[in-house]
Amino acid sequence: MTYRSFPIGSRERPLQVAIVGSGPSGFYAADTLLKQKGLHLKVDMFERMAMPYGLVRYGVAPDHQKTKQVIRVYEATARDARFRLFGNVQVGRDLQVKELREHYDQIVYAVGCESDRRLDIAGEDLPGSHTATAFVAWYNGHPDHRDDLFDLSARRVAVVGVGNVAMDVTRILVQDPQALASTDIAEHALQALRKSEVEEVLVLGRRGPVQAKFTPREIREIGDLSGVDLAVGPEDLELDPFSRSQLEKGGFARRNYEYLKEQVCRKGRRGHRRVRLRFFTSPVEILGKQGRVGSVRMERNRLVWDEQGQSRCVGTGVIENIDVGLVFRSVGYRGIPIPDVPFDERKGLIPNAAGRVLRPPGDDTGTSEYVVGWIKRGPSGLIGANKRDSVETVRGMMEDIRGRTARSLPEGNHEVLERQLMERGIRPTHFRDWQLIDAEERDRGRARGKVREKITDPEEVASLLKTSQCREEGRSLG
Ligand code: NAP
């Protein structure tokens, strides 16, 4: 049988796109592709977890339910008949990139940044020193972290870093767990937080308050918590001339700074939990006590500025030790490589130009490959920032297919991958599976007065899906 050539994206030869990753950037890329006028296409999305939505499901804090509502937008995309979800499929393990290249004209990597930056200090790996992202994944019911243990009998906890993840972790540690009881927080986390003995969270920023990465809403949220005192020392709000000139530009930094000034010298109230912000302070060592975190050794910093107006911190030699029972390192995410895809080790990203993956000269795979989201530009920006970013990448994808032709696809081509996966013992989860789990989680949540009760055990998910499949088969036979 011979196949004729047609323009890629025509009715006779639809464009075939694979998107790897089902978080916000992947869904925005899918949505932008599906909205291209006159383009015939099929979009398959691969996700290593059984359930979709990446950081929206497993990263956004449970007390930020409004943020999670963005899922409704992604669901509308997933309902499009030209879209298919393949959950439970890890590209690079269950399915190789070279196999994807055989099936698709274009591949979009939307894998985010799944690992963490390191502090590179002694004691970083002591028991009781954790990445903030592990804690976030634990309270959000991520199956890989459901059995993690955090010793919340510690009275004082250090959180290193002053970004929004640090704010999330701090807020979850100090707020009244009852305020989380109706959210979708994982039940194991809610129970552990109810027994928590944490009294104080010490948040360490290596540069000054003007350079803090948290946003005004997030710092205010902590200050507004009932039963919690937020404090910052006056010496930490003293600014050098450059920082002062940055404040004059207004924006987030100015709003943060003005808010922090209101917190200076706030006295702690009896029975209140306390959040103490320390700026110009770097941990230089985490010291052990009886085999686990006992204290953190910190050095006071000063800022130095380069000619481009960038600041970095330099130690002053002034050292202090403070007892802590737990440390959360919240110093940013980092991408991890996908086998057979270029990776910039220094930056922790896939090298790209405006979303087009850059391959070394002579290394041409024939398939066009792209990136969106954090693995494209680095782990920064709120969820909405991924939309702009995905639009830019899709623009490049559309330019690249212009004028390209390909042979029509063999009958049944669309089912080949599914068959290959099943032969490997992998049962991909599809959007209808998610809908079923979604309904089950909401039902379980309703019974407990919660938004949803996440099912965190992959075996339970598999067994629920199997039961429903058997029921469906029984119905169709009957
Ligand atoms: P981030 O905003 O980049 O903050 C990382 C923090 O770690 C910075 O304060 C950074 O200080 C510090 N840091 C880095 N290396 C350090 C080191 N060696 N020693 C001490 N401190 C160090 O990252 P993130 O908090 O992980 O957040 C990632 C993105 O997700 C951000 O865009 C954030 O806004 C977003 N997010 C938003 C929300 C929300 O909207 N509620 C919640 C969570 C996350 P320097 O500035 O000095 O490098």
PDB file of C-alpha atoms in Angstrom, residues 6 18 80 95 127 147 183 185 227 263 270 305 308 310 322 358 391 429 439 441 454 466:
ATOM      1  CA  PHE A   6      -0.251  15.985   2.085  1.00  0.00           C
ATOM      2  CA  ALA A  18       3.138  14.698  21.812  1.00  0.00           C
ATOM      3  CA  ASP A  80     -11.602  18.084  23.206  1.00  0.00           C
ATOM      4  CA  LEU A  95       8.383   4.918  26.550  1.00  0.00           C
ATOM      5  CA  PRO A 127      17.898  13.396  59.255  1.00  0.00           C
ATOM      6  CA  ASP A 147       5.168   7.819  53.543  1.00  0.00           C
ATOM      7  CA  THR A 183      -9.402  21.732  52.112  1.00  0.00           C
ATOM      8  CA  ILE A 185      -4.934  18.524  52.318  1.00  0.00           C
ATOM      9  CA  GLY A 227      -2.693  33.028  66.626  1.00  0.00           C
ATOM     10  CA  GLN A 263       6.066  44.217  61.698  1.00  0.00           C
ATOM     11  CA  ARG A 270       1.644  34.317  74.824  1.00  0.00           C
ATOM     12  CA  TRP A 305      26.620  45.037  43.656  1.00  0.00           C
ATOM     13  CA  GLN A 308      24.743  45.428  35.903  1.00  0.00           C
ATOM     14  CA  GLN A 310      22.872  42.685  40.367  1.00  0.00           C
ATOM     15  CA  ILE A 322      20.614  28.639  66.836  1.00  0.00           C
ATOM     16  CA  LEU A 358      18.759  23.283  20.638  1.00  0.00           C
ATOM     17  CA  VAL A 391       1.985  30.738  23.261  1.00  0.00           C
ATOM     18  CA  THR A 429      -4.776   6.259  32.566  1.00  0.00           C
ATOM     19  CA  ALA A 439     -15.623  11.985  41.434  1.00  0.00           C
ATOM     20  CA  GLU A 441     -12.162  11.857  45.717  1.00  0.00           C
ATOM     21  CA  LYS A 454      -7.020  12.635  47.591  1.00  0.00           C
ATOM     22  CA  LYS A 466     -10.059  -1.928  37.354  1.00  0.00           C
TER      23      LYS A 466
END
